[in-house]
Amino acid sequence: MSQNYKDTLNLPRTDFPMKANLAAREPEMLKAWEEAGIYRQIQKSREGRELFVLHDGPPFANGDVHMGTALNKILKDFVVKSQTMLGKRAPYVPGWDCHGLPIEYKVVKESRELSPLEVRKKCEAFARKFIDIQRKQFKRLGVFGDWEHPYLTMDPKYEAEILRALAVFVEKNLVYEAQKPVFWSTGAQTALAEAEVEYQERDDTAVYVKFPVVGGARSPNALANTSIAIWTTTPWTLPANLAIAVDAKENYVVQEFEVVHASDSLRGESAGADSGESRNRDGRTTLVLAEKLIPRFSAATGLQPVGKPLASFPGADLEGVKARHPFLDREVPIFTAGFVTMDSGTGAVHIAPGHGADDYVLGRKHNLPILSPVDDHGRYTDEAGLPNLTGKYVFDANADIVELLRERGTLLGEEKFHHSYPYCWRSKTPIIFRNVDQFFIRIDALRGRALQAIHEEVKWIPAWGENRIAGTVESRPDWVISRQRSWGVPLPVFYRAGHLSASSSEERNRDGRATSEAILDPTVIRKLADLVAQHGSNIWFEWDDAALAKEVGLPLGTTKGTDTIDVWIDSGVSHKAVCAVHPELRDPADMYLEATDQHRGWFQSSLMTSIALNNRAPYKMCVTHGFVVDVDGKKISKSGTYEKPTAADHFVGKYGADLLRLWASSIDYTTDVPFSEEIFTRLGDTYRRIRNTLRILLGNLHDLPNTRSSRADPAHAGEVEGARDETLKVAHRDAKPGLAASGAASTLVGTTLVDRWILERLDEVIATCRSAYEKFEFHKVYHAINQFCAVDLSSLYVDITKDRMYCDAPNSPRRRATQMAMREVFEALCSLLAPVLVFTAEEAWRYSAVAGIADAGQPGSVTPVTRSVHVQEFPQTQGRGREAIEQVEELLRLRGIIGQAIEQARQEKVIGNTLEARVVLNSDSDVTQKISKEELEEFFILSDLTIQQAKEASASVTKTPYEKCARCWRHRPSVGTSKAHPDLCDRCESVVAGADAT
RNA sequence: GGGCCUGUAGCUCAGUUGGUUAGAGCAUGCGCUUGAUAAGCGCAGGGUCACUGGUUCGAGCCCAGUCAGGCCCA
């Protein structure tokens, strides 16, 4: 009999599925959005609003979207969607970085022997393919934007802007030409990037060489008649030697050595006759070298120390000392440098600024010429100062150099040295470091203003970003903007007739600088830019020199260069090529948002170009996020012994995009971002909690008449039974449009403490979330909403109001009041969640809109998208205060005391179900006097409560003597008093009787 | 090796200008419910705040160092 009563309850009803099935459902939603053009609709809805420009840093069009890229795009989408829902117009124009070595490398690897033009065409196809792949994957993540009109750095119009920017740099005298050593393949006669270098094992002749000390300002007396001993595995670089480097802190000694036994390696010593001052009469020699390396030196050369060191001092004391080149008429200075190591050699490093990266930097620091007397094929030029060897391949010349050292008596020893050495991946020839003409941007001209902008004009999130970028800007050397590559925007340099080659040594002066043949002319560059805008940059490769020269107004015989522009210029001018010219955007942008590596990358390159062009930063704010790391805090690629999937697609397919987004919202992105399968499993629980909360709210709202719109959904019109509900008529009449309507909910007849409380709490959650969104602290949104759903709603509000929701008459005032509150909560939750759970929020929103629960948007429009949750604005707080919150906090304290007493009673088997308990509460709070006993019983979810005021709070539990109501399951004194329904309490009896009557 | 940053329960995060017994959600264990049911509710256990030293009446918080990790340089 009792089971019949189930039909008289108002149980929750909704079609909103409990199981999300995101992987299957999300694509359907995407399709609907796409068909409706949701991005355009959103932009339209914000016409005339305050503008917020998040400018997209272009990812490289190469490979699949991995977790790091996904995190970046999702965070950007959080910003764009939340700014939109805060009421602003926040357009999002995504972009791709298209040029650059990684693509060119892959293309060339696949098919060799291609002309530059063929390489470029294949590169473009490659880039376009991955743009399509990534675009699909980004869209799948629920990221809204102008995906059909992204900016591409290889678009002719974009390329033209790069060139125009360069014209300005040239005009402002920021560009100069100089030389810099690069990896050079003598086999392919081309510069190589680090990625194109492969290492092979190789035997070389390593030599110990002495540089006789000739004095110097701070030279200690002890250095008279001594020589600095150096060691090198590349004797062929000695003609380019211009200095020696030592470590400042390591200890160096002046030590006498003697020959202990004759050996091949010492032929140089025995033959040496005129080596001069460092040689003692008795065949001994006095050398300066690092103390630590003496044993190794002795073992390699057979020279044994004689007695104690004559002097001992830190390397810093050698700074400024001069030594004579072992075979050229040249004095070379000694410097201290950080890169000197003590694992091999003598602690004194031979420096050839034209043949090594460290050497080059040190040489620049001390204004040494950058000498590199080697041609494209790796043959000595006459600049080497060794006429006999001019034209000889340097690796073949090693033996000649050793012989020369021996002749001059400066060879201390030689040894076979086995090491790994860089080789050209294509020609398989050993690589050399060699000078090539390069173009630079003068950073010193921009540095001061850049630092000022960093410190005074840009907001950095997190704040330490300011320190970080300032540090890199302070120490950054001049910017090398030329690349010896094919896949890039051509560097618009022409050469006057007669110029041989961009890298030919013959054209250089003695100090290693190129004779200035290059034409860098702003007018010419701008003409070229116009041509490129029209035809694309391939014309540089397709048109011959004469045609190009004619078009840009240069005389016949002018030739074009072959370099391309550094891709960091490409992306670095996006503020000019995109923000400044796109009708929906603005330069400066409000925000750039990238991973922390971009402090040195895009943030800096963009800042420099913007200072150069506009004398200001291109952004008002830079936000950075950390890298995705494994659960043990290690970089994903480094952890574990097996390959773990890192492609975003894998996780989207397994868990759904909303889960990825929930993950992105749950973490504090300012530091390393932890990521693991376990984290995803936990997030699934959180997700289900949020989803079920939305679902129970929807279920409880199924019979709430639509008071928002005069246009009832015809499909559900018959269900709007509450139209005759007096309470709601009051509510409706007082209601103002939009969310203000719900302000009436808390003053409705029938409103109880819990309703006031949940709405006050909602106010707090709205305030927290709005503030967190405004400050881009998304994980605070996550935690606030999670807490609200799990604690306030699920375990309290929904649980407490179940009795009235299920058992009261459908239109009882307190039930309707609760529904009004629930509707407000539901709408607010959907909106606040929408930037994160883009699919789920929309899905719930649709179910509610169909049921006439949520705000249906503009009346008269039937397009579902115009009702999309993503067009909504975040709810505003209603200024409800904290009165109910404070009361509930008191009650929750008492609830804990009751809970413990009940738990004990349950363990003692006094009761099973909580509703069987008779509770006597000794309350120390005055709240229990202000709130009616009936409300308190409901709040504590009890059948039988007695309150007594006391000094100390306590509770006692016995089994209630009352009978259980067959309908509401509470044990009430009124059960049995009705003749018609003796198994019901009075409340349920009247509800059932009332229903029978209609 | 240098610059910047991070380290609080198994997981994700709170923890205000130093001030009671370091909080929350999830997870775990034990119960209850079966009218949110591939759900819901209650209770409980779980932390040397990475480590060491210092300043202080008092340190998760301030200082120094160590260890581990990240990004960028070298």
Short mmCIF file of C-alpha atoms in Angstrom, two decimals, chain A residues 433-777:
data_model
loop_
_atom_site.label_atom_id
_atom_site.label_comp_id
_atom_site.label_asym_id
_atom_site.label_seq_id
_atom_site.Cartn_x
_atom_site.Cartn_y
_atom_site.Cartn_z
CA PHE A 433 82.80 27.12 -37.41
CA ARG A 434 83.18 29.84 -39.90
CA ASN A 435 82.30 33.48 -40.26
CA VAL A 436 79.42 34.51 -42.38
CA ASP A 437 78.09 37.97 -43.02
CA GLN A 438 75.04 38.50 -40.88
CA PHE A 439 72.63 41.30 -40.27
CA PHE A 440 71.97 42.49 -36.76
CA ILE A 441 69.55 44.75 -34.96
CA ARG A 442 71.18 47.11 -32.51
CA ILE A 443 69.63 46.20 -29.21
CA ASP A 444 71.45 48.95 -27.37
CA ALA A 445 69.36 51.48 -29.25
CA LEU A 446 66.19 49.87 -27.91
CA ARG A 447 67.25 48.46 -24.55
CA GLY A 448 66.66 51.48 -22.34
CA ARG A 449 63.19 52.19 -23.62
CA ALA A 450 62.33 48.49 -23.53
CA LEU A 451 63.33 48.23 -19.89
CA GLN A 452 61.32 51.32 -19.08
CA ALA A 453 58.25 49.80 -20.69
CA ILE A 454 58.84 46.55 -18.83
CA HIS A 455 59.08 48.25 -15.47
CA GLU A 456 56.60 51.04 -15.83
CA GLU A 457 54.04 50.30 -18.48
CA VAL A 458 53.32 46.59 -18.63
CA LYS A 459 51.60 44.44 -16.06
CA TRP A 460 53.21 41.05 -15.56
CA ILE A 461 51.26 38.06 -14.32
CA PRO A 462 52.73 36.50 -12.26
CA ALA A 463 54.60 39.54 -11.03
CA TRP A 464 58.05 37.94 -11.20
CA GLY A 465 57.72 37.90 -14.98
CA GLU A 466 58.94 41.50 -14.84
CA ASN A 467 62.21 40.38 -13.29
CA ARG A 468 62.60 37.60 -15.70
CA ILE A 469 62.13 39.50 -18.93
CA ALA A 470 64.10 42.47 -17.61
CA GLY A 471 66.99 40.09 -16.94
CA THR A 472 66.97 38.75 -20.45
CA VAL A 473 66.59 42.18 -22.02
CA GLU A 474 69.48 43.54 -19.96
CA SER A 475 71.86 40.83 -21.09
CA ARG A 476 70.67 40.27 -24.62
CA PRO A 477 73.28 40.78 -27.33
CA ASP A 478 72.44 42.28 -30.69
CA TRP A 479 69.78 40.41 -32.57
CA VAL A 480 70.96 38.33 -35.53
CA ILE A 481 68.12 38.63 -38.02
CA SER A 482 69.62 36.91 -41.06
CA ARG A 483 69.38 33.17 -41.61
CA GLN A 484 71.03 31.10 -44.30
CA ARG A 485 67.79 29.25 -44.93
CA SER A 486 65.19 28.98 -47.66
CA TRP A 487 61.90 28.75 -45.76
CA GLY A 488 61.38 32.26 -44.58
CA VAL A 489 60.72 35.78 -45.68
CA PRO A 490 63.63 36.81 -47.91
CA LEU A 491 65.99 39.26 -46.32
CA PRO A 492 65.61 42.17 -48.73
CA VAL A 493 69.29 42.77 -49.35
CA PHE A 494 70.73 43.48 -52.79
CA TYR A 495 74.35 43.62 -53.80
CA ARG A 496 75.94 46.01 -56.22
CA ALA A 497 77.34 44.67 -59.43
CA GLY A 498 80.67 42.93 -58.90
CA HIS A 499 79.92 41.51 -55.53
CA LEU A 500 80.99 37.88 -55.49
CA SER A 501 79.18 36.17 -52.72
CA ALA A 502 77.57 37.03 -49.48
CA SER A 503 80.11 34.99 -47.63
CA SER A 504 83.25 35.21 -49.66
CA SER A 505 86.26 36.06 -47.60
CA GLU A 506 87.96 37.80 -50.47
CA GLU A 507 85.69 40.74 -49.96
CA ARG A 508 86.75 41.36 -46.43
CA ASN A 509 89.04 43.86 -44.89
CA ARG A 510 91.86 42.78 -42.69
CA ASP A 511 89.82 43.20 -39.54
CA GLY A 512 87.40 40.58 -40.75
CA ARG A 513 84.56 42.94 -41.58
CA ALA A 514 82.95 42.71 -44.94
CA THR A 515 83.33 45.51 -47.36
CA SER A 516 79.95 47.09 -47.53
CA GLU A 517 78.45 45.96 -50.77
CA ALA A 518 75.01 45.35 -49.43
CA ILE A 519 72.13 47.58 -50.34
CA LEU A 520 69.65 47.99 -47.54
CA ASP A 521 67.33 50.72 -48.65
CA PRO A 522 63.95 51.46 -47.06
CA THR A 523 62.49 52.62 -50.34
CA VAL A 524 63.61 49.48 -52.10
CA ILE A 525 62.32 47.32 -49.25
CA ARG A 526 58.92 49.03 -49.36
CA LYS A 527 58.68 48.50 -53.10
CA LEU A 528 59.51 44.88 -52.57
CA ALA A 529 56.90 44.68 -49.80
CA ASP A 530 54.24 45.89 -52.23
CA LEU A 531 55.29 43.23 -54.71
CA VAL A 532 55.27 40.56 -52.04
CA ALA A 533 51.84 41.63 -50.82
CA GLN A 534 50.62 41.11 -54.35
CA HIS A 535 52.51 38.03 -55.46
CA GLY A 536 53.86 36.38 -52.33
CA SER A 537 57.47 36.18 -51.30
CA ASN A 538 58.25 33.39 -53.73
CA ILE A 539 58.93 36.08 -56.31
CA TRP A 540 62.28 36.60 -54.63
CA PHE A 541 63.18 33.12 -55.76
CA GLU A 542 61.15 32.94 -58.96
CA TRP A 543 62.20 36.20 -60.55
CA ASP A 544 65.73 36.64 -61.72
CA ASP A 545 68.03 39.37 -60.51
CA ALA A 546 67.30 41.63 -63.44
CA ALA A 547 63.55 41.45 -63.07
CA LEU A 548 63.67 42.06 -59.35
CA ALA A 549 66.13 44.91 -59.67
CA LYS A 550 63.98 46.55 -62.27
CA GLU A 551 60.82 46.30 -60.18
CA VAL A 552 62.41 47.86 -57.12
CA GLY A 553 64.29 50.48 -59.10
CA LEU A 554 67.85 49.25 -58.82
CA PRO A 555 70.36 49.27 -61.67
CA LEU A 556 70.94 46.29 -63.89
CA GLY A 557 73.64 44.00 -62.53
CA THR A 558 72.38 44.25 -59.00
CA THR A 559 72.06 40.83 -57.44
CA LYS A 560 69.80 39.64 -54.64
CA GLY A 561 70.90 38.05 -51.41
CA THR A 562 69.99 34.53 -50.44
CA ASP A 563 69.32 34.90 -46.72
CA THR A 564 65.95 34.84 -45.05
CA ILE A 565 64.71 36.75 -42.03
CA ASP A 566 64.80 35.21 -38.57
CA VAL A 567 61.35 33.81 -37.81
CA TRP A 568 61.34 35.64 -34.50
CA ILE A 569 60.92 38.76 -36.57
CA ASP A 570 57.94 37.12 -38.28
CA SER A 571 56.00 36.51 -35.09
CA GLY A 572 57.59 39.52 -33.40
CA VAL A 573 55.82 41.97 -35.70
CA SER A 574 52.38 40.40 -35.34
CA HIS A 575 51.23 43.45 -33.40
CA LYS A 576 51.82 45.43 -36.57
CA ALA A 577 50.78 42.79 -39.09
CA VAL A 578 47.65 41.70 -37.20
CA CYS A 579 46.54 43.84 -34.26
CA ALA A 580 47.14 47.17 -35.93
CA VAL A 581 45.41 46.30 -39.19
CA HIS A 582 42.62 43.89 -38.22
CA PRO A 583 39.33 45.78 -38.02
CA GLU A 584 38.26 44.01 -34.83
CA LEU A 585 41.55 44.28 -32.97
CA ARG A 586 43.75 46.97 -31.55
CA ASP A 587 47.44 47.64 -31.09
CA PRO A 588 48.50 47.62 -28.30
CA ALA A 589 46.71 44.47 -27.27
CA ASP A 590 45.39 44.06 -23.77
CA MET A 591 47.05 40.73 -23.22
CA TYR A 592 49.65 38.30 -24.48
CA LEU A 593 49.43 34.90 -22.82
CA GLU A 594 52.14 32.28 -23.34
CA ALA A 595 54.36 29.80 -21.52
CA THR A 596 57.29 31.17 -19.53
CA ASP A 597 59.82 30.38 -22.23
CA GLN A 598 58.35 33.28 -24.17
CA HIS A 599 59.81 35.81 -21.78
CA ARG A 600 62.88 35.36 -23.86
CA GLY A 601 60.97 34.50 -27.00
CA TRP A 602 57.89 36.17 -28.32
CA PHE A 603 57.31 38.65 -25.49
CA GLN A 604 60.78 39.98 -26.03
CA SER A 605 60.88 39.92 -29.81
CA SER A 606 57.49 41.64 -29.92
CA LEU A 607 58.58 44.23 -27.39
CA MET A 608 61.75 45.05 -29.30
CA THR A 609 60.04 45.45 -32.66
CA SER A 610 57.27 47.49 -31.09
CA ILE A 611 59.73 49.79 -29.36
CA ALA A 612 61.50 50.19 -32.69
CA LEU A 613 58.28 50.88 -34.58
CA ASN A 614 56.07 52.63 -32.07
CA ASN A 615 58.30 53.42 -29.11
CA ARG A 616 55.97 51.52 -26.79
CA ALA A 617 55.11 47.98 -25.76
CA PRO A 618 52.65 46.05 -27.94
CA TYR A 619 50.77 44.77 -24.90
CA LYS A 620 49.38 46.09 -21.65
CA MET A 621 49.71 42.82 -19.83
CA CYS A 622 51.66 39.60 -20.22
CA VAL A 623 50.45 36.43 -18.58
CA THR A 624 52.63 33.36 -18.43
CA HIS A 625 51.91 29.79 -17.56
CA GLY A 626 54.22 26.96 -16.59
CA PHE A 627 55.09 23.83 -18.45
CA VAL A 628 53.17 20.61 -18.13
CA VAL A 629 55.04 18.25 -15.85
CA ASP A 630 54.40 14.70 -14.74
CA VAL A 631 53.01 13.93 -11.33
CA ASP A 632 56.47 13.64 -9.83
CA GLY A 633 57.23 17.16 -10.96
CA LYS A 634 59.40 16.04 -13.84
CA LYS A 635 59.13 17.10 -17.39
CA ILE A 636 56.80 14.68 -19.15
CA SER A 637 59.31 13.55 -21.71
CA LYS A 638 61.87 12.75 -19.03
CA SER A 639 59.74 10.71 -16.70
CA GLY A 640 58.97 7.05 -16.89
CA THR A 641 60.70 4.43 -18.94
CA TYR A 642 57.98 4.08 -21.52
CA GLU A 643 56.36 6.53 -23.87
CA LYS A 644 53.38 8.16 -22.29
CA PRO A 645 50.84 9.76 -24.55
CA THR A 646 51.17 13.53 -24.60
CA ALA A 647 48.91 14.35 -27.53
CA ALA A 648 45.85 16.29 -26.45
CA ASP A 649 43.72 14.26 -28.84
CA HIS A 650 44.38 11.13 -26.86
CA PHE A 651 42.88 12.64 -23.73
CA VAL A 652 40.07 14.40 -25.54
CA GLY A 653 39.05 11.06 -26.99
CA LYS A 654 39.31 9.32 -23.65
CA TYR A 655 37.82 11.90 -21.29
CA GLY A 656 36.34 14.71 -23.37
CA ALA A 657 37.42 18.28 -23.93
CA ASP A 658 35.49 19.52 -20.90
CA LEU A 659 37.67 17.33 -18.71
CA LEU A 660 40.81 18.81 -20.23
CA ARG A 661 39.36 22.23 -19.63
CA LEU A 662 38.42 21.36 -16.09
CA TRP A 663 42.01 20.24 -15.59
CA ALA A 664 43.28 23.53 -17.00
CA SER A 665 40.99 25.40 -14.64
CA SER A 666 41.91 23.37 -11.58
CA ILE A 667 45.60 24.09 -11.55
CA ASP A 668 47.57 27.18 -10.66
CA TYR A 669 49.04 27.82 -14.07
CA THR A 670 51.62 30.31 -12.88
CA THR A 671 53.94 27.49 -11.87
CA ASP A 672 54.62 24.04 -13.30
CA VAL A 673 51.40 22.35 -14.23
CA PRO A 674 51.03 18.81 -12.91
CA PHE A 675 49.45 16.29 -15.17
CA SER A 676 48.79 12.56 -14.89
CA GLU A 677 46.14 9.95 -15.49
CA GLU A 678 45.41 9.94 -11.79
CA ILE A 679 44.67 13.64 -11.83
CA PHE A 680 42.24 13.02 -14.64
CA THR A 681 40.52 10.27 -12.72
CA ARG A 682 40.04 12.62 -9.76
CA LEU A 683 38.80 15.35 -12.05
CA GLY A 684 36.22 12.93 -13.39
CA ASP A 685 34.79 12.74 -9.89
CA THR A 686 34.66 16.48 -9.58
CA TYR A 687 33.07 16.73 -12.98
CA ARG A 688 30.38 14.21 -12.11
CA ARG A 689 29.65 16.10 -8.91
CA ILE A 690 29.15 19.32 -10.78
CA ARG A 691 27.11 17.63 -13.49
CA ASN A 692 24.88 15.85 -11.00
CA THR A 693 24.34 19.06 -9.12
CA LEU A 694 23.15 20.73 -12.29
CA ARG A 695 21.03 17.70 -12.97
CA ILE A 696 19.26 17.61 -9.61
CA LEU A 697 18.57 21.33 -9.87
CA LEU A 698 17.07 20.79 -13.32
CA GLY A 699 15.11 17.83 -12.02
CA ASN A 700 13.66 19.85 -9.18
CA LEU A 701 12.72 22.66 -11.52
CA HIS A 702 10.76 20.55 -13.98
CA ASP A 703 7.39 21.88 -12.92
CA LEU A 704 8.35 25.48 -12.25
CA PRO A 705 6.16 27.61 -14.48
CA ASN A 706 8.06 29.85 -16.82
CA THR A 707 7.82 33.31 -15.39
CA ARG A 708 10.50 34.78 -17.57
CA SER A 709 8.98 34.94 -20.95
CA SER A 710 5.45 35.49 -22.09
CA ARG A 711 6.19 33.05 -24.86
CA ALA A 712 5.81 29.65 -23.33
CA ASP A 713 7.38 26.80 -25.16
CA PRO A 714 4.44 25.21 -26.99
CA ALA A 715 5.83 21.78 -26.49
CA HIS A 716 5.59 22.18 -22.77
CA ALA A 717 2.69 24.54 -22.47
CA GLY A 718 0.45 21.88 -21.07
CA GLU A 719 2.76 21.31 -18.19
CA VAL A 720 2.68 24.85 -16.97
CA GLU A 721 0.19 24.08 -14.32
CA GLY A 722 1.47 26.67 -11.91
CA ALA A 723 -0.02 29.47 -13.94
CA ARG A 724 -2.74 29.63 -11.37
CA ASP A 725 -0.26 29.74 -8.52
CA GLU A 726 -0.89 32.83 -6.46
CA THR A 727 2.62 32.96 -5.07
CA LEU A 728 4.14 33.04 -8.46
CA LYS A 729 1.86 35.73 -9.69
CA VAL A 730 3.23 37.89 -6.95
CA ALA A 731 6.74 36.99 -7.93
CA HIS A 732 6.08 37.61 -11.56
CA ARG A 733 4.53 40.99 -11.03
CA ASP A 734 7.45 42.18 -8.94
CA ALA A 735 10.00 40.72 -11.23
CA LYS A 736 12.19 43.01 -13.21
CA PRO A 737 13.73 41.71 -16.39
CA GLY A 738 16.71 39.46 -16.18
CA LEU A 739 18.37 38.38 -13.03
CA ALA A 740 16.78 41.01 -10.89
CA ALA A 741 13.67 38.90 -11.07
CA SER A 742 15.23 36.40 -8.78
CA GLY A 743 15.84 39.06 -6.22
CA ALA A 744 12.23 38.47 -5.43
CA ALA A 745 12.88 34.83 -4.69
CA SER A 746 14.23 35.45 -1.23
CA THR A 747 11.29 37.62 -0.23
CA LEU A 748 8.62 35.27 -1.49
CA VAL A 749 6.03 33.90 0.84
CA GLY A 750 7.33 30.60 2.06
CA THR A 751 10.99 31.52 1.92
CA THR A 752 12.91 29.89 4.72
CA LEU A 753 16.32 30.30 6.27
CA VAL A 754 18.00 27.80 3.92
CA ASP A 755 16.70 29.64 0.88
CA ARG A 756 17.98 32.96 2.11
CA TRP A 757 21.21 31.24 3.02
CA ILE A 758 21.82 29.56 -0.36
CA LEU A 759 21.17 32.84 -2.14
CA GLU A 760 23.57 34.67 0.13
CA ARG A 761 26.09 31.95 -0.54
CA LEU A 762 25.41 32.29 -4.24
CA ASP A 763 26.18 35.98 -3.89
CA GLU A 764 29.52 35.06 -2.38
CA VAL A 765 30.27 32.54 -5.10
CA ILE A 766 29.37 35.04 -7.79
CA ALA A 767 31.62 37.62 -6.18
CA THR A 768 34.48 35.15 -5.86
CA CYS A 769 34.16 33.91 -9.41
CA ARG A 770 33.77 37.31 -10.98
CA SER A 771 36.79 38.55 -9.14
CA ALA A 772 38.78 35.44 -10.01
CA TYR A 773 37.86 35.76 -13.67
CA GLU A 774 38.79 39.43 -13.62
CA LYS A 775 42.18 38.54 -12.22
CA PHE A 776 42.59 35.46 -14.43
CA GLU A 777 42.80 33.20 -11.39
#
